[in-house]
Amino acid sequence: MSVALRIEEHSKGQTQMFEGDYYGALSTLQRALHAYGPHVGLLSDLIAVMYLLGRVQDVDSMLERLQIELVAAATEISPDSYSRTKIFIGKILEEQAKMERALLAYQDAAEMNGIEFDIKVRAQAQLLRLRAFLGIKPGLAELYHVCLKARTESKNLVIELEHALLLAEIVLFGTTLAKERIHTVLESPALTAADSRLFLIDFIEDVLRQGLNINDHQDLIHKIKTTEVDEFEKVIHLMALSPTFELSASDINKLSFEIPIMGLLRLLVLNIKRTTNEALKVESRRKFLFHLDTLTTESKALMLRKWGSDLSEIGRAHV
């Protein structure tokens, strides 16, 4: 195998992906895989482009292959590369609602010896963000203060830290303090449009889930650029704009093919909480439970820990 040729083909695929030519990138990276065999970086980029193309089943199979390759290459790649790959794997596992494995991936990345400070902080930020999202309070305050004290020159890492701190503050201190952080972050010149939507949508989703007065946050809702939202973000935005907006049964079926399972579960919870249509509530609950039952016992428990108090009937159904 020519390492130089693999690197050249891999670099070509990366360039195509960064330029938005996802189908071209997929073809190039698959060709490199077939010609030169698996490599941690190559498999990671293949998964990334498959995810961008919405090829969920391909992502599942390729992720398993990446994890096997990472174990095999663990003694050959640098600690930095190992931890970066673990963080990447954790993010894909989150999208698949495989939360216990995502938490372990971030923990492994954070505890790897000999890694750069920024990589360690990035892993800790992911761990804080996910633990806060899941409402896992033990140890959350300690990890929050670790991330709060972290300093970095990386603009991207600053944004990741701010996002993790935002979600942790919602859990630890409530929405008032968290909203102050959003206003501060939105003034940052380093913030991209996608980053801005991430902060706004996550905050608004939590306001909706808690049943707080959404009208108190119209200033944030109107900051969302609706021309750029994805399908998940679009639904959250519409729910924020109108108290009567809900997903129909056909909307739910359509979304199940368009967004990852984690996004679908989040939207179903909001739909169950807000609809007054009993038939739609039953259908939304049925879909939620159907997807919940595809998860491991550990992930299912984490989901019920997060949403059980909101949807006690779902919790009772799985006792």
Short mmCIF file of C-alpha atoms in Angstrom, two decimals:
data_model
loop_
_atom_site.label_atom_id
_atom_site.label_comp_id
_atom_site.label_asym_id
_atom_site.label_seq_id
_atom_site.Cartn_x
_atom_site.Cartn_y
_atom_site.Cartn_z
CA MET A 1 0.00 0.00 0.00
CA SER A 2 1.31 3.45 -0.89
CA VAL A 3 0.85 5.73 2.09
CA ALA A 4 1.57 8.77 -0.07
CA LEU A 5 -1.16 7.83 -2.58
CA ARG A 6 -3.66 7.17 0.22
CA ILE A 7 -2.91 10.55 1.77
CA GLU A 8 -3.22 12.26 -1.62
CA GLU A 9 -6.61 10.66 -2.34
CA HIS A 10 -7.80 11.30 1.19
CA SER A 11 -6.80 14.97 0.95
CA LYS A 12 -8.70 15.29 -2.32
CA GLY A 13 -11.83 13.89 -0.66
CA GLN A 14 -11.43 16.27 2.29
CA THR A 15 -11.18 19.25 -0.07
CA GLN A 16 -14.34 18.17 -1.90
CA MET A 17 -16.18 17.80 1.42
CA PHE A 18 -15.09 21.24 2.66
CA GLU A 19 -16.21 22.76 -0.66
CA GLY A 20 -19.67 21.18 -0.30
CA ASP A 21 -19.23 18.55 -3.02
CA TYR A 22 -20.45 15.74 -0.77
CA TYR A 23 -21.17 13.20 -3.50
CA GLY A 24 -17.77 13.81 -5.04
CA ALA A 25 -16.14 13.47 -1.64
CA LEU A 26 -18.01 10.24 -0.95
CA SER A 27 -16.85 8.75 -4.25
CA THR A 28 -13.23 9.79 -3.68
CA LEU A 29 -13.07 8.57 -0.10
CA GLN A 30 -14.73 5.24 -0.93
CA ARG A 31 -12.25 4.76 -3.76
CA ALA A 32 -9.39 5.43 -1.35
CA LEU A 33 -10.83 2.94 1.15
CA HIS A 34 -11.16 0.21 -1.46
CA ALA A 35 -7.69 0.86 -2.91
CA TYR A 36 -5.66 1.39 0.25
CA GLY A 37 -7.65 -0.15 3.08
CA PRO A 38 -9.05 1.33 6.30
CA HIS A 39 -7.45 4.16 8.24
CA VAL A 40 -8.85 6.02 11.25
CA GLY A 41 -8.81 9.43 9.55
CA LEU A 42 -10.21 8.14 6.27
CA LEU A 43 -13.07 6.29 7.97
CA SER A 44 -13.87 9.35 10.08
CA ASP A 45 -14.20 11.55 7.00
CA LEU A 46 -16.32 8.92 5.24
CA ILE A 47 -18.71 8.90 8.18
CA ALA A 48 -18.82 12.71 8.19
CA VAL A 49 -19.78 12.93 4.53
CA MET A 50 -22.31 10.08 4.84
CA TYR A 51 -23.88 11.95 7.75
CA LEU A 52 -24.06 15.14 5.69
CA LEU A 53 -25.80 13.18 2.93
CA GLY A 54 -28.31 11.67 5.38
CA ARG A 55 -27.16 8.09 4.76
CA VAL A 56 -27.98 6.88 8.26
CA GLN A 57 -27.61 3.12 7.70
CA ASP A 58 -24.22 3.61 6.02
CA VAL A 59 -23.11 5.73 8.99
CA ASP A 60 -24.07 2.94 11.41
CA SER A 61 -22.02 0.27 9.66
CA MET A 62 -19.05 2.56 9.00
CA LEU A 63 -18.98 3.72 12.63
CA GLU A 64 -18.62 0.14 13.83
CA ARG A 65 -15.76 -0.28 11.37
CA LEU A 66 -14.09 2.91 12.64
CA GLN A 67 -14.30 1.76 16.25
CA ILE A 68 -12.71 -1.59 15.36
CA GLU A 69 -9.94 0.19 13.43
CA LEU A 70 -9.31 2.59 16.32
CA VAL A 71 -8.79 -0.32 18.73
CA ALA A 72 -6.42 -1.98 16.26
CA ALA A 73 -4.46 1.23 15.68
CA ALA A 74 -4.46 2.45 19.30
CA THR A 75 -0.75 1.75 19.81
CA GLU A 76 0.24 3.19 16.43
CA ILE A 77 -1.50 6.57 16.35
CA SER A 78 -0.71 9.52 18.59
CA PRO A 79 -2.65 10.14 21.81
CA ASP A 80 -3.97 13.35 20.21
CA SER A 81 -5.34 11.47 17.19
CA TYR A 82 -6.86 8.83 19.43
CA SER A 83 -8.67 11.42 21.57
CA ARG A 84 -9.84 13.44 18.56
CA THR A 85 -11.30 10.29 17.04
CA LYS A 86 -13.01 9.36 20.30
CA ILE A 87 -14.64 12.81 20.41
CA PHE A 88 -15.81 12.39 16.82
CA ILE A 89 -17.23 8.94 17.59
CA GLY A 90 -19.01 10.36 20.63
CA LYS A 91 -20.76 12.99 18.53
CA ILE A 92 -22.02 10.43 16.01
CA LEU A 93 -23.18 8.15 18.83
CA GLU A 94 -25.16 11.08 20.25
CA GLU A 95 -26.99 11.54 16.96
CA GLN A 96 -27.88 7.84 17.13
CA ALA A 97 -29.17 8.30 20.72
CA LYS A 98 -26.53 5.84 21.97
CA MET A 99 -25.91 8.04 24.97
CA GLU A 100 -24.09 5.71 27.33
CA ARG A 101 -21.52 4.92 24.63
CA ALA A 102 -21.17 8.62 23.77
CA LEU A 103 -20.48 9.46 27.42
CA LEU A 104 -17.84 6.73 27.58
CA ALA A 105 -16.21 7.97 24.37
CA TYR A 106 -15.89 11.50 25.75
CA GLN A 107 -14.64 10.16 29.10
CA ASP A 108 -11.99 8.06 27.33
CA ALA A 109 -10.90 11.08 25.28
CA ALA A 110 -10.65 13.33 28.33
CA GLU A 111 -8.65 10.80 30.36
CA MET A 112 -6.11 9.93 27.64
CA ASN A 113 -2.57 10.57 28.86
CA GLY A 114 -0.20 12.85 26.98
CA ILE A 115 -2.75 14.81 24.94
CA GLU A 116 -2.68 18.52 24.12
CA PHE A 117 -4.45 20.79 26.58
CA ASP A 118 -7.01 21.98 24.00
CA ILE A 119 -7.96 18.42 23.09
CA LYS A 120 -8.49 17.56 26.75
CA VAL A 121 -10.63 20.66 27.20
CA ARG A 122 -12.65 19.83 24.08
CA ALA A 123 -13.38 16.36 25.46
CA GLN A 124 -14.34 17.82 28.84
CA ALA A 125 -16.65 20.32 27.10
CA GLN A 126 -18.42 17.51 25.24
CA LEU A 127 -18.79 15.57 28.47
CA LEU A 128 -20.21 18.61 30.27
CA ARG A 129 -22.60 19.39 27.41
CA LEU A 130 -23.98 15.87 27.17
CA ARG A 131 -24.26 15.35 30.93
CA ALA A 132 -26.13 18.67 31.17
CA PHE A 133 -28.41 17.76 28.26
CA LEU A 134 -29.25 14.45 29.94
CA GLY A 135 -29.80 16.15 33.30
CA ILE A 136 -27.08 14.13 35.06
CA LYS A 137 -26.45 16.38 38.06
CA PRO A 138 -23.90 14.40 40.15
CA GLY A 139 -20.48 15.86 39.35
CA LEU A 140 -21.97 18.42 36.94
CA ALA A 141 -21.05 21.49 39.02
CA GLU A 142 -17.44 20.31 39.38
CA LEU A 143 -17.07 19.74 35.64
CA TYR A 144 -18.78 23.07 34.98
CA HIS A 145 -16.14 24.91 37.03
CA VAL A 146 -13.33 23.03 35.25
CA CYS A 147 -14.67 24.18 31.88
CA LEU A 148 -15.43 27.68 33.17
CA LYS A 149 -11.77 28.14 34.13
CA ALA A 150 -10.39 26.76 30.85
CA ARG A 151 -8.59 29.26 28.61
CA THR A 152 -7.74 28.71 24.95
CA GLU A 153 -6.69 30.65 21.85
CA SER A 154 -8.84 28.41 19.64
CA LYS A 155 -11.98 30.28 18.53
CA ASN A 156 -13.77 27.02 17.71
CA LEU A 157 -13.03 25.59 21.14
CA VAL A 158 -14.24 28.80 22.81
CA ILE A 159 -17.60 28.31 21.07
CA GLU A 160 -17.77 24.65 22.15
CA LEU A 161 -17.01 25.66 25.73
CA GLU A 162 -19.66 28.39 25.67
CA HIS A 163 -22.26 25.92 24.37
CA ALA A 164 -21.42 23.39 27.08
CA LEU A 165 -21.51 26.09 29.77
CA LEU A 166 -24.87 27.32 28.48
CA LEU A 167 -26.52 23.90 28.82
CA ALA A 168 -24.93 23.36 32.22
CA GLU A 169 -26.18 26.75 33.46
CA ILE A 170 -29.74 25.94 32.40
CA VAL A 171 -29.58 22.85 34.63
CA LEU A 172 -27.62 24.36 37.52
CA PHE A 173 -28.94 27.93 37.66
CA GLY A 174 -31.95 28.28 35.35
CA THR A 175 -32.69 30.10 32.12
CA THR A 176 -32.06 33.68 33.31
CA LEU A 177 -28.31 33.24 33.74
CA ALA A 178 -28.11 31.07 30.64
CA LYS A 179 -29.81 33.78 28.59
CA GLU A 180 -27.20 36.28 29.72
CA ARG A 181 -24.52 33.97 28.33
CA ILE A 182 -26.32 33.76 24.98
CA HIS A 183 -26.47 37.54 24.66
CA THR A 184 -22.74 37.75 25.40
CA VAL A 185 -21.84 34.97 22.98
CA LEU A 186 -23.95 36.40 20.14
CA GLU A 187 -21.74 39.49 20.16
CA SER A 188 -18.64 37.40 19.36
CA PRO A 189 -17.22 37.97 15.86
CA ALA A 190 -16.03 34.34 15.89
CA LEU A 191 -19.61 33.05 15.96
CA THR A 192 -20.85 31.58 12.67
CA ALA A 193 -24.50 31.55 11.63
CA ALA A 194 -24.65 27.82 12.38
CA ASP A 195 -23.13 28.37 15.84
CA SER A 196 -25.66 31.12 16.54
CA ARG A 197 -28.57 28.84 15.62
CA LEU A 198 -27.16 26.08 17.82
CA PHE A 199 -27.21 28.31 20.90
CA LEU A 200 -30.61 29.81 20.13
CA ILE A 201 -32.37 26.57 19.20
CA ASP A 202 -31.07 24.63 22.21
CA PHE A 203 -32.13 27.41 24.57
CA ILE A 204 -35.58 27.79 22.99
CA GLU A 205 -36.13 24.02 23.00
CA ASP A 206 -35.47 23.93 26.73
CA VAL A 207 -37.87 26.83 27.34
CA LEU A 208 -40.56 24.95 25.40
CA ARG A 209 -39.85 21.69 27.24
CA GLN A 210 -40.10 23.36 30.63
CA GLY A 211 -43.36 25.03 29.66
CA LEU A 212 -41.98 28.51 30.39
CA ASN A 213 -43.43 31.64 28.80
CA ILE A 214 -41.93 31.67 25.32
CA ASN A 215 -43.04 35.29 24.84
CA ASP A 216 -40.34 36.32 27.31
CA HIS A 217 -37.76 35.25 24.73
CA GLN A 218 -39.06 36.79 21.51
CA ASP A 219 -35.82 38.76 21.22
CA LEU A 220 -33.91 35.49 20.78
CA ILE A 221 -36.50 33.86 18.52
CA HIS A 222 -36.26 36.74 16.05
CA LYS A 223 -32.49 36.37 15.84
CA ILE A 224 -32.83 32.98 14.11
CA LYS A 225 -32.14 33.22 10.38
CA THR A 226 -34.94 31.08 8.99
CA THR A 227 -33.41 30.80 5.52
CA GLU A 228 -30.63 28.61 6.89
CA VAL A 229 -32.35 26.31 9.40
CA ASP A 230 -32.33 22.52 9.00
CA GLU A 231 -35.46 20.40 9.51
CA PHE A 232 -34.99 20.00 13.26
CA GLU A 233 -34.33 23.70 13.78
CA LYS A 234 -37.28 24.62 11.58
CA VAL A 235 -39.73 22.71 13.81
CA ILE A 236 -38.34 24.25 17.02
CA HIS A 237 -38.61 27.71 15.47
CA LEU A 238 -42.20 27.13 14.35
CA MET A 239 -43.16 25.83 17.80
CA ALA A 240 -41.64 28.95 19.34
CA LEU A 241 -43.53 31.24 16.96
CA SER A 242 -46.93 29.63 17.41
CA PRO A 243 -48.36 27.91 20.52
CA THR A 244 -50.74 25.96 18.28
CA PHE A 245 -48.13 24.58 15.88
CA GLU A 246 -47.73 20.81 16.13
CA LEU A 247 -46.37 17.98 14.05
CA SER A 248 -48.98 15.91 12.26
CA ALA A 249 -48.66 12.12 11.93
CA SER A 250 -47.46 12.58 8.33
CA ASP A 251 -44.92 15.21 9.48
CA ILE A 252 -43.54 12.73 12.02
CA ASN A 253 -43.25 9.96 9.43
CA LYS A 254 -41.46 12.30 7.03
CA LEU A 255 -39.05 13.55 9.68
CA SER A 256 -38.18 10.00 10.72
CA PHE A 257 -36.40 9.66 7.36
CA GLU A 258 -34.84 13.13 7.37
CA ILE A 259 -33.28 13.66 10.80
CA PRO A 260 -31.25 11.48 13.18
CA ILE A 261 -33.13 9.53 15.84
CA MET A 262 -31.99 11.84 18.66
CA GLY A 263 -33.49 14.87 16.96
CA LEU A 264 -36.70 12.98 16.29
CA LEU A 265 -37.04 11.95 19.95
CA ARG A 266 -36.58 15.55 21.06
CA LEU A 267 -39.30 16.76 18.70
CA LEU A 268 -41.69 13.98 19.69
CA VAL A 269 -41.39 14.94 23.35
CA LEU A 270 -42.33 18.52 22.54
CA ASN A 271 -45.20 17.35 20.34
CA ILE A 272 -46.61 15.10 23.07
CA LYS A 273 -46.43 17.93 25.60
CA ARG A 274 -48.11 20.56 23.44
CA THR A 275 -50.78 18.85 21.33
CA THR A 276 -54.38 18.80 22.55
CA ASN A 277 -55.33 16.27 19.90
CA GLU A 278 -55.56 12.96 21.76
CA ALA A 279 -55.12 10.85 18.63
CA LEU A 280 -51.98 12.79 17.71
CA LYS A 281 -50.70 12.54 21.28
CA VAL A 282 -51.14 8.76 21.17
CA GLU A 283 -49.41 8.51 17.79
CA SER A 284 -46.51 10.73 18.92
CA ARG A 285 -46.14 8.62 22.07
CA ARG A 286 -46.25 5.41 20.05
CA LYS A 287 -43.47 6.66 17.78
CA PHE A 288 -41.42 7.79 20.76
CA LEU A 289 -41.71 4.42 22.47
CA PHE A 290 -41.02 2.54 19.24
CA HIS A 291 -37.69 4.36 18.79
CA LEU A 292 -36.92 4.17 22.51
CA ASP A 293 -37.23 0.39 22.35
CA THR A 294 -34.50 0.21 19.68
CA LEU A 295 -31.95 1.54 22.18
CA THR A 296 -29.86 -0.31 24.76
CA THR A 297 -31.14 -0.61 28.31
CA GLU A 298 -28.58 1.97 29.44
CA SER A 299 -29.52 4.56 26.80
CA LYS A 300 -33.22 3.96 27.42
CA ALA A 301 -32.69 4.63 31.13
CA LEU A 302 -30.85 7.87 30.36
CA MET A 303 -33.69 9.03 28.11
CA LEU A 304 -36.30 8.28 30.75
CA ARG A 305 -34.15 10.03 33.32
CA LYS A 306 -34.22 13.13 31.15
CA TRP A 307 -37.87 13.06 30.06
CA GLY A 308 -39.59 10.87 32.64
CA SER A 309 -40.72 13.78 34.83
CA ASP A 310 -42.14 15.57 31.78
CA LEU A 311 -43.83 12.48 30.42
CA SER A 312 -44.59 10.28 33.41
CA GLU A 313 -46.83 8.03 31.36
CA ILE A 314 -43.84 7.09 29.23
CA GLY A 315 -41.83 6.34 32.34
CA ARG A 316 -44.56 4.10 33.77
CA ALA A 317 -44.82 2.21 30.49
CA HIS A 318 -41.23 1.06 30.89
CA VAL A 319 -41.03 0.31 34.59
#
